[in-house]
Every structure is written in C-alpha cells, then in structure tokens.
Amino acid sequence: MTLCVGEKEYEASWSGNAVAARVAEEIPTGNALVLGIGNVLLGDDGAGVKLVERLRSELGAEAATFIDGGTIGFALLSYVEATDSMLVVDAAELDSTPGTVALFEGSAMDRLLASVRRRTVHEVGLIDLLAMARFQDCLPSRRALLCIQPARIVWSDALSAPVEAAFCGAIEQARALLERWRVG
C-alpha cells in the first residue's frame, strides 16, 4: 500500500512500521510539528489542512515540520514520536460564531479532548493517536490544538467566508505559539 503524508509517498504495511523509521529521520531535531487535520472536500472541515498549507507558505518550510494529516491515521505516530512540540490545527464546534479561533494548550487541550462531547469529527482519531504516544512514552511535552469554528460542512472544496477571514488571526496565533516554543 502507498501512504501519502504531506508531499511524500511511502510504501507501507498495515502496521505503518515501514514508514516510522524513515519519517523520524526526515524531521529536524527540535523542530515543531504542525499537523493539519481535515477533509478538504467537505468545505470548512478542511480548514486545518488549508491553514497548515498557508502557514507553511507564510512562515517558510524551515519554521516547523508541516504535515497534511488528512482525516488522521496511526501512521502519523512516527511524526508525533519525533517531536517535543506539536500544534494540531482543525475545525471544531466551539459553540461560537463561525470563524472564531481558539487555542488550547497542554492540559487545556487534554481536557477538551477528554470531554464527553465531541467537538471535531477527527477528535476520536486524535485521542487515539495521543493515547498511543502516551503509551509509547513519547507524548510531546508542548502540545496545542488550534481550532476554527466552521460555518458549514458540506461537499465543497471551498471554505466559507467567515472561516477564510479567520485565517489571518489563526496564523498570528500559530506564529506566536511557535515563536514562544522556539524561545522557551
């Protein structure tokens, strides 16, 4: 089977082990992982992936390891294992106005993900991915979840106007967080 992560293609087994060693070698030591989650064919659900593309473009590829995580999978564990700083970007139900941006760091991220109410369609996959990282004792010590309130999740490759307009503020929050992690 072929596995696509970001712009790279790998031959992989179902366990993903064939990918893990090669992926870890590609991540510069100390580089933050910026992981965009979402389905770009479902309108605002693709906000995480599209925002990570924009972050890579505006901050430069050397600012972090930028990954299109799609709708998430366990093959992403090798990226999580290789970093101590991880920013996950996703569309999420925040019970707020469409385009609202919220950042949850460390224990706040953990509490959000542990809450009974699911806020993103990818949350279960993210919870499982982080649980595997905890089990392997490689959960990033610095982790955050940057969320954007969607307006609509429908068959479309376009973002709604409020979500698109929220990208400037989301980029600034991501930039400030990555800079703080780089200095700290």
Coordinates of N, CA and C in Angstrom, one line a residue:
M1 N 0.9 -1.2 0.0 CA 0.0 0.0 0.0 C 0.9 1.2 0.0
T2 N 0.4 2.3 -0.6 CA 1.2 3.6 -0.6 C 0.5 4.5 0.4
L3 N 1.4 5.1 1.2 CA 0.9 6.1 2.2 C 1.4 7.5 1.8
C4 N 0.6 8.4 1.8 CA 1.0 9.8 1.5 C 0.9 10.6 2.7
V5 N 2.0 11.2 3.1 CA 2.0 12.1 4.3 C 2.6 13.4 3.8
G6 N 1.9 14.5 3.9 CA 2.4 15.7 3.3 C 2.6 15.5 1.8
E7 N 3.8 15.9 1.3 CA 4.1 15.7 -0.1 C 4.8 14.4 -0.4
K8 N 5.1 13.6 0.7 CA 5.9 12.4 0.5 C 5.0 11.2 0.3
E9 N 5.5 10.2 -0.4 CA 4.9 8.9 -0.6 C 5.8 7.9 0.0
Y10 N 5.2 6.9 0.7 CA 5.9 5.8 1.3 C 5.2 4.5 1.0
E11 N 6.0 3.4 0.8 CA 5.4 2.1 0.7 C 5.3 1.7 2.2
A12 N 4.1 1.2 2.6 CA 3.8 1.0 4.0 C 3.1 -0.3 4.2
S13 N 3.3 -0.9 5.3 CA 2.5 -2.1 5.7 C 1.3 -1.6 6.5
W14 N 0.3 -2.4 6.8 CA -0.8 -2.0 7.6 C -0.4 -1.5 9.0
S15 N 0.7 -2.0 9.5 CA 1.1 -1.5 10.8 C 1.8 -0.2 10.8
G16 N 2.2 0.3 9.6 CA 2.9 1.6 9.5 C 4.3 1.5 9.9
N17 N 4.8 0.4 10.3 CA 6.2 0.3 10.8 C 7.2 0.6 9.7
A18 N 6.9 0.3 8.5 CA 7.8 0.5 7.4 C 8.1 2.0 7.2
V19 N 7.2 2.8 7.6 CA 7.2 4.3 7.4 C 8.0 4.9 8.6
A20 N 7.8 4.4 9.8 CA 8.2 5.1 11.0 C 9.6 5.5 11.0
A21 N 10.5 4.7 10.7 CA 12.0 5.0 10.8 C 12.4 6.0 9.8
R22 N 11.8 5.9 8.6 CA 12.2 6.9 7.5 C 11.6 8.3 7.9
V23 N 10.4 8.4 8.4 CA 9.8 9.6 8.8 C 10.6 10.3 9.9
A24 N 11.0 9.6 10.9 CA 11.7 10.2 12.0 C 13.0 10.8 11.6
E25 N 13.7 10.1 10.6 CA 14.9 10.6 10.1 C 14.8 12.0 9.3
E26 N 13.6 12.2 8.8 CA 13.3 13.4 8.0 C 13.0 14.6 8.8
I27 N 12.6 14.5 10.1 CA 12.2 15.6 10.9 C 13.5 16.2 11.6
P28 N 13.8 17.4 11.3 CA 15.0 18.0 12.0 C 14.8 18.0 13.5
T29 N 15.8 17.7 14.2 CA 15.8 17.6 15.7 C 15.3 19.0 16.3
G30 N 14.4 18.9 17.2 CA 13.9 20.1 17.8 C 12.9 20.9 17.0
N31 N 12.5 20.4 15.8 CA 11.5 21.1 15.0 C 10.1 20.8 15.5
A32 N 9.3 21.9 15.6 CA 7.9 21.7 16.0 C 7.2 21.0 14.9
L33 N 6.2 20.2 15.2 CA 5.3 19.5 14.3 C 4.0 20.4 14.2
V34 N 3.6 20.8 13.0 CA 2.3 21.4 12.8 C 1.5 20.5 11.9
L35 N 0.4 20.0 12.5 CA -0.4 18.9 11.9 C -1.7 19.4 11.6
G36 N -2.1 19.5 10.3 CA -3.4 20.0 9.9 C -4.3 18.8 9.7
I37 N -5.5 18.8 10.2 CA -6.4 17.7 10.1 C -7.7 18.2 9.4
G38 N -8.2 17.4 8.6 CA -9.5 17.7 7.9 C -9.6 17.1 6.6
N39 N -10.8 17.2 6.0 CA -11.2 16.7 4.7 C -11.4 17.9 3.8
V40 N -10.5 18.2 2.9 CA -10.6 19.4 2.1 C -11.8 19.3 1.1
L41 N -12.5 18.2 1.0 CA -13.7 18.1 0.1 C -15.0 18.3 0.9
L42 N -14.9 18.7 2.2 CA -16.1 18.9 3.0 C -16.1 20.4 3.5
G43 N -15.8 21.3 2.6 CA -15.9 22.7 3.0 C -15.0 23.1 4.2
D44 N -15.6 23.6 5.2 CA -14.9 24.1 6.4 C -14.2 23.0 7.2
D45 N -14.6 21.8 6.9 CA -13.9 20.7 7.6 C -12.4 20.6 7.2
G46 N -12.1 21.1 6.0 CA -10.7 21.2 5.5 C -9.9 22.3 6.0
A47 N -10.5 23.1 6.9 CA -9.8 24.3 7.4 C -8.4 24.0 8.0
G48 N -8.3 23.0 8.7 CA -7.0 22.6 9.4 C -5.9 22.4 8.3
V49 N -6.2 21.6 7.3 CA -5.3 21.3 6.3 C -4.9 22.5 5.5
K50 N -5.9 23.3 5.1 CA -5.7 24.5 4.3 C -4.9 25.6 5.1
L51 N -5.2 25.6 6.4 CA -4.4 26.6 7.3 C -3.0 26.2 7.4
V52 N -2.7 24.9 7.5 CA -1.3 24.4 7.6 C -0.6 24.7 6.3
E53 N -1.2 24.6 5.1 CA -0.6 25.0 3.8 C -0.3 26.4 3.8
R54 N -1.2 27.3 4.3 CA -0.9 28.7 4.4 C 0.2 29.0 5.4
L55 N 0.2 28.4 6.5 CA 1.3 28.6 7.5 C 2.6 28.3 6.9
R56 N 2.7 27.1 6.2 CA 4.0 26.7 5.5 C 4.4 27.8 4.5
S57 N 3.5 28.3 3.8 CA 3.8 29.3 2.8 C 4.2 30.7 3.4
E58 N 3.6 31.1 4.5 CA 3.9 32.4 5.1 C 5.1 32.3 6.1
L59 N 5.2 31.2 6.8 CA 6.3 31.1 7.8 C 7.6 30.5 7.2
G60 N 7.4 29.8 6.1 CA 8.6 29.1 5.5 C 8.7 27.7 6.0
A61 N 9.1 26.8 5.1 CA 9.2 25.4 5.4 C 10.1 25.1 6.5
E62 N 11.1 26.0 6.8 CA 12.1 25.7 7.9 C 11.5 26.1 9.3
A63 N 10.4 26.7 9.3 CA 9.8 27.2 10.6 C 9.3 26.0 11.5
A64 N 8.9 24.9 10.8 CA 8.4 23.7 11.5 C 8.3 22.6 10.5
T65 N 7.9 21.5 11.0 CA 7.5 20.3 10.1 C 6.0 20.4 9.9
F66 N 5.6 20.7 8.7 CA 4.2 20.9 8.3 C 3.7 19.6 7.7
I67 N 2.6 19.1 8.2 CA 2.1 17.8 7.7 C 0.6 18.0 7.5
D68 N 0.2 17.5 6.3 CA -1.3 17.3 6.0 C -1.7 16.0 6.5
G69 N -2.3 16.0 7.7 CA -2.7 14.8 8.3 C -4.1 14.2 7.8
G70 N -4.7 14.9 6.9 CA -5.9 14.4 6.3 C -7.0 14.2 7.4
T71 N -7.6 13.0 7.4 CA -8.6 12.7 8.4 C -8.0 11.8 9.5
I72 N -6.7 11.8 9.6 CA -5.8 11.3 10.7 C -5.7 9.8 10.6
G73 N -4.6 9.3 11.0 CA -4.3 7.8 11.0 C -3.1 7.6 11.8
F74 N -2.9 6.3 12.2 CA -1.9 5.9 13.1 C -0.5 6.0 12.5
A75 N -0.4 6.1 11.2 CA 0.9 6.3 10.5 C 1.5 7.7 10.9
L76 N 0.7 8.6 11.5 CA 1.2 9.9 11.9 C 1.9 9.8 13.2
L77 N 1.8 8.6 13.9 CA 2.5 8.4 15.2 C 4.0 8.7 15.1
S78 N 4.6 8.3 14.0 CA 6.1 8.5 13.8 C 6.4 10.0 13.9
Y79 N 5.6 10.8 13.4 CA 5.8 12.3 13.4 C 5.7 12.7 14.9
V80 N 4.7 12.3 15.6 CA 4.5 12.6 17.0 C 5.7 12.2 17.8
E81 N 6.2 11.0 17.6 CA 7.3 10.4 18.3 C 8.6 11.2 18.1
A82 N 8.7 11.9 17.0 CA 9.9 12.6 16.6 C 10.0 14.1 17.1
T83 N 9.0 14.5 17.9 CA 9.0 15.9 18.3 C 8.6 16.1 19.7
D84 N 9.0 17.2 20.3 CA 8.5 17.5 21.7 C 7.6 18.7 21.7
S85 N 7.3 19.2 20.5 CA 6.4 20.4 20.3 C 5.4 20.1 19.1
M86 N 4.1 20.0 19.4 CA 3.1 19.7 18.4 C 1.9 20.6 18.4
L87 N 1.7 21.2 17.3 CA 0.5 22.1 17.1 C -0.5 21.4 16.1
V88 N -1.7 21.0 16.6 CA -2.7 20.4 15.8 C -3.7 21.5 15.4
V89 N -4.0 21.6 14.1 CA -5.0 22.6 13.6 C -6.2 21.8 13.0
D90 N -7.4 22.2 13.4 CA -8.6 21.5 13.0 C -9.8 22.5 13.1
A91 N -10.8 22.2 12.3 CA -12.1 22.8 12.5 C -12.8 22.1 13.7
A92 N -13.5 22.9 14.6 CA -14.1 22.4 15.8 C -15.3 23.1 16.2
E93 N -16.3 22.4 16.7 CA -17.5 23.0 17.2 C -17.2 23.7 18.6
L94 N -17.2 25.0 18.5 CA -16.8 25.8 19.7 C -18.0 26.5 20.3
D95 N -19.2 26.2 19.8 CA -20.5 26.9 20.2 C -20.3 28.4 20.1
S96 N -19.7 28.8 19.0 CA -19.4 30.2 18.8 C -19.8 30.6 17.4
T97 N -19.5 31.9 17.1 CA -19.7 32.4 15.7 C -18.8 31.8 14.7
P98 N -19.3 31.4 13.5 CA -18.3 30.9 12.5 C -17.1 31.8 12.3
G99 N -16.0 31.1 12.3 CA -14.7 31.9 12.1 C -14.0 32.1 13.4
T100 N -14.6 31.8 14.5 CA -14.0 32.0 15.8 C -12.8 31.1 15.9
V101 N -11.7 31.6 16.4 CA -10.4 30.9 16.6 C -10.2 30.7 18.1
A102 N -9.8 29.5 18.5 CA -9.5 29.2 19.9 C -8.2 28.3 19.9
L103 N -7.4 28.6 20.9 CA -6.1 27.8 21.1 C -6.2 27.2 22.4
F104 N -6.0 25.9 22.5 CA -6.0 25.1 23.7 C -4.6 24.5 23.9
E105 N -3.9 24.9 24.9 CA -2.5 24.4 25.1 C -2.5 23.4 26.3
G106 N -1.5 22.4 26.1 CA -1.2 21.4 27.2 C -2.4 20.8 27.8
S107 N -2.6 21.0 29.1 CA -3.7 20.4 29.8 C -5.1 20.8 29.4
A108 N -5.2 22.1 28.9 CA -6.4 22.6 28.3 C -6.8 21.8 27.1
M109 N -5.8 21.4 26.2 CA -6.1 20.6 25.1 C -6.5 19.2 25.5
D110 N -5.8 18.7 26.5 CA -6.2 17.3 27.0 C -7.6 17.3 27.6
R111 N -8.0 18.4 28.3 CA -9.3 18.4 28.9 C -10.4 18.5 27.8
L112 N -10.1 19.3 26.8 CA -11.0 19.5 25.6 C -11.2 18.1 25.0
L113 N -10.2 17.4 24.7 CA -10.3 16.1 24.0 C -10.9 15.1 24.9
A114 N -10.8 15.2 26.2 CA -11.3 14.2 27.2 C -12.8 14.5 27.5
S115 N -13.3 15.7 27.1 CA -14.7 16.0 27.4 C -15.6 15.0 26.7
V116 N -16.8 14.8 27.3 CA -17.7 13.8 26.8 C -18.2 14.2 25.4
R117 N -18.4 15.5 25.2 CA -18.9 16.0 23.9 C -17.8 16.1 22.9
R118 N -18.0 15.5 21.7 CA -17.0 15.5 20.7 C -17.2 16.8 19.9
R119 N -16.1 17.5 19.7 CA -16.2 18.8 19.1 C -15.7 18.8 17.6
T120 N -14.9 17.8 17.3 CA -14.4 17.7 15.9 C -14.7 16.3 15.4
V121 N -14.9 16.1 14.1 CA -15.1 14.7 13.6 C -13.9 13.9 13.7
H122 N -12.7 14.6 13.9 CA -11.4 13.8 13.9 C -10.9 13.6 15.3
E123 N -11.7 14.1 16.3 CA -11.3 14.0 17.7 C -10.9 12.6 18.1
V124 N -11.8 11.6 17.8 CA -11.5 10.3 18.2 C -10.2 9.8 17.7
G125 N -9.9 10.1 16.4 CA -8.6 9.7 15.9 C -7.5 10.4 16.6
L126 N -7.6 11.6 16.9 CA -6.6 12.4 17.6 C -6.4 11.9 19.0
I127 N -7.5 11.6 19.7 CA -7.4 11.0 21.0 C -6.6 9.7 21.0
D128 N -7.0 8.8 20.0 CA -6.3 7.5 19.9 C -4.8 7.7 19.6
L129 N -4.5 8.7 18.7 CA -3.1 9.0 18.3 C -2.3 9.4 19.6
L130 N -2.9 10.3 20.3 CA -2.2 10.8 21.6 C -2.1 9.7 22.6
A131 N -3.1 8.9 22.7 CA -3.1 7.7 23.6 C -1.9 6.8 23.3
M132 N -1.7 6.6 22.0 CA -0.6 5.7 21.5 C 0.7 6.4 21.9
A133 N 0.8 7.7 21.7 CA 2.0 8.4 22.1 C 2.3 8.3 23.6
R134 N 1.2 8.4 24.4 CA 1.4 8.3 25.8 C 1.9 6.9 26.2
F135 N 1.3 5.9 25.5 CA 1.7 4.5 25.8 C 3.1 4.3 25.4
Q136 N 3.6 4.9 24.4 CA 5.0 4.7 23.9 C 5.9 5.7 24.7
D137 N 5.4 6.5 25.6 CA 6.1 7.5 26.4 C 6.8 8.5 25.5
C138 N 6.0 9.0 24.5 CA 6.6 10.0 23.6 C 5.6 11.1 23.3
L139 N 4.7 11.3 24.2 CA 3.7 12.4 24.0 C 4.5 13.7 24.1
P140 N 4.3 14.6 23.1 CA 5.1 15.9 23.1 C 4.8 16.7 24.4
S141 N 5.8 17.2 25.0 CA 5.6 17.9 26.3 C 4.9 19.2 26.0
R142 N 5.2 19.8 24.8 CA 4.5 21.0 24.4 C 3.5 20.6 23.3
R143 N 2.2 20.8 23.5 CA 1.2 20.5 22.5 C 0.1 21.5 22.6
A144 N -0.5 21.7 21.5 CA -1.6 22.6 21.4 C -2.6 22.3 20.3
L145 N -3.8 22.7 20.5 CA -4.9 22.4 19.5 C -5.4 23.8 19.1
L146 N -5.3 24.2 17.8 CA -5.8 25.5 17.3 C -7.0 25.1 16.5
C147 N -8.2 25.7 16.9 CA -9.5 25.3 16.3 C -10.1 26.5 15.7
I148 N -10.9 26.3 14.6 CA -11.7 27.3 13.9 C -13.1 26.8 13.9
Q149 N -14.0 27.6 14.3 CA -15.5 27.3 14.3 C -15.9 27.3 12.8
P150 N -16.4 26.1 12.3 CA -16.9 26.1 10.9 C -18.2 26.7 10.8
A151 N -18.5 27.2 9.6 CA -19.9 27.7 9.3 C -20.7 26.6 8.6
R152 N -20.0 25.8 7.7 CA -20.7 24.8 7.0 C -19.8 23.6 6.7
I153 N -20.3 22.4 6.8 CA -19.5 21.3 6.4 C -20.4 20.5 5.4
V154 N -20.1 20.8 4.1 CA -20.9 20.3 3.0 C -19.9 19.9 1.9
W155 N -20.4 19.1 0.9 CA -19.5 18.7 -0.2 C -19.1 20.0 -0.9
S156 N -17.9 20.4 -0.7 CA -17.3 21.6 -1.4 C -15.8 21.6 -1.1
D157 N -15.1 22.1 -2.1 CA -13.6 22.3 -1.8 C -13.3 23.7 -1.4
A158 N -14.3 24.6 -1.2 CA -14.1 25.9 -0.8 C -14.5 26.2 0.7
L159 N -13.7 27.0 1.4 CA -14.1 27.4 2.7 C -15.1 28.5 2.7
S160 N -15.9 28.6 3.8 CA -16.9 29.7 3.9 C -16.1 31.0 4.1
A161 N -16.8 32.1 3.9 CA -16.2 33.4 4.0 C -15.7 33.6 5.5
P162 N -16.5 33.3 6.5 CA -16.0 33.6 7.9 C -14.8 32.8 8.2
V163 N -14.7 31.5 7.8 CA -13.5 30.7 8.1 C -12.3 31.2 7.3
E164 N -12.5 31.5 6.1 CA -11.4 32.1 5.3 C -10.9 33.4 6.0
A165 N -11.8 34.2 6.4 CA -11.4 35.5 7.0 C -10.7 35.3 8.4
A166 N -10.9 34.2 9.0 CA -10.3 33.9 10.3 C -8.9 33.4 10.2
F167 N -8.4 33.1 9.0 CA -7.0 32.6 8.8 C -6.0 33.6 9.3
C168 N -6.2 34.9 9.0 CA -5.2 35.9 9.4 C -4.9 35.8 10.9
G169 N -6.0 35.8 11.7 CA -5.9 35.7 13.2 C -5.3 34.4 13.6
A170 N -5.7 33.3 13.0 CA -5.2 32.0 13.3 C -3.7 31.9 13.0
I171 N -3.3 32.4 11.9 CA -1.9 32.4 11.5 C -1.1 33.2 12.6
E172 N -1.6 34.3 13.0 CA -0.8 35.1 14.1 C -0.7 34.3 15.4
Q173 N -1.8 33.6 15.8 CA -1.7 32.8 17.0 C -0.7 31.7 16.8
A174 N -0.7 31.0 15.7 CA 0.2 29.9 15.4 C 1.6 30.4 15.4
R175 N 1.9 31.6 14.8 CA 3.2 32.2 14.7 C 3.7 32.5 16.1
A176 N 2.9 33.1 16.9 CA 3.2 33.5 18.3 C 3.6 32.3 19.1
L177 N 2.8 31.2 19.0 CA 3.0 30.0 19.7 C 4.3 29.3 19.3
L178 N 4.5 29.2 18.0 CA 5.8 28.6 17.6 C 7.0 29.4 18.0
E179 N 6.9 30.7 18.0 CA 8.0 31.6 18.4 C 8.2 31.4 19.9
R180 N 7.2 31.3 20.7 CA 7.3 31.1 22.1 C 8.0 29.7 22.4
W181 N 7.6 28.7 21.6 CA 8.2 27.4 21.8 C 9.6 27.4 21.4
R182 N 10.0 28.1 20.4 CA 11.4 28.2 19.9 C 12.3 28.9 20.9
V183 N 11.7 29.9 21.6 CA 12.5 30.6 22.6 C 12.5 29.9 23.9
G184 N 11.4 29.2 24.2 CA 11.3 28.6 25.6 C 12.0 27.3 25.7

